[in-house]
Amino acid sequence: MSIGPTFARATQAHSFTASQSYKYHFAIYYLAYGLNSLSWASLSIANTMWVTEAFPQWAAPAVVVVGGRLANNQAIKPV
């Protein structure tokens, strides 16, 4: 399930490193950034789906643990 995002992240790392080292066109930076964003979003969704399926009785706390600061900021808003 997480082979695609992992491959996207590896491709992003190599393309960003190559664009830095060999001074490639700036579009390669944008491609690397897009692959990084795709990888992060895909892995976040995959991890959230896994943890809610594996631990349904602790779904809300598990999502906070997996999501980290982002999920915590969305769940708890100071008044």
Coordinates of C-alpha atoms in Angstrom, one line a residue, residues 5-17 31-32 35-36:
P5 CA 4.6 7.1 -1.8
T6 CA 7.9 5.5 -0.9
F7 CA 9.0 5.4 -4.5
A8 CA 7.8 9.0 -5.0
R9 CA 9.8 10.1 -2.0
A10 CA 12.9 8.4 -3.2
T11 CA 12.5 9.9 -6.7
Q12 CA 12.0 13.3 -5.1
A13 CA 15.2 13.0 -3.1
H14 CA 17.3 12.0 -6.1
S15 CA 15.8 14.6 -8.4
F16 CA 16.3 17.4 -5.9
T17 CA 19.9 16.3 -5.2
L31 CA 8.7 18.5 -9.7
A32 CA 10.7 17.4 -6.6
L35 CA 6.6 14.5 -5.4
N36 CA 7.4 15.3 -1.8

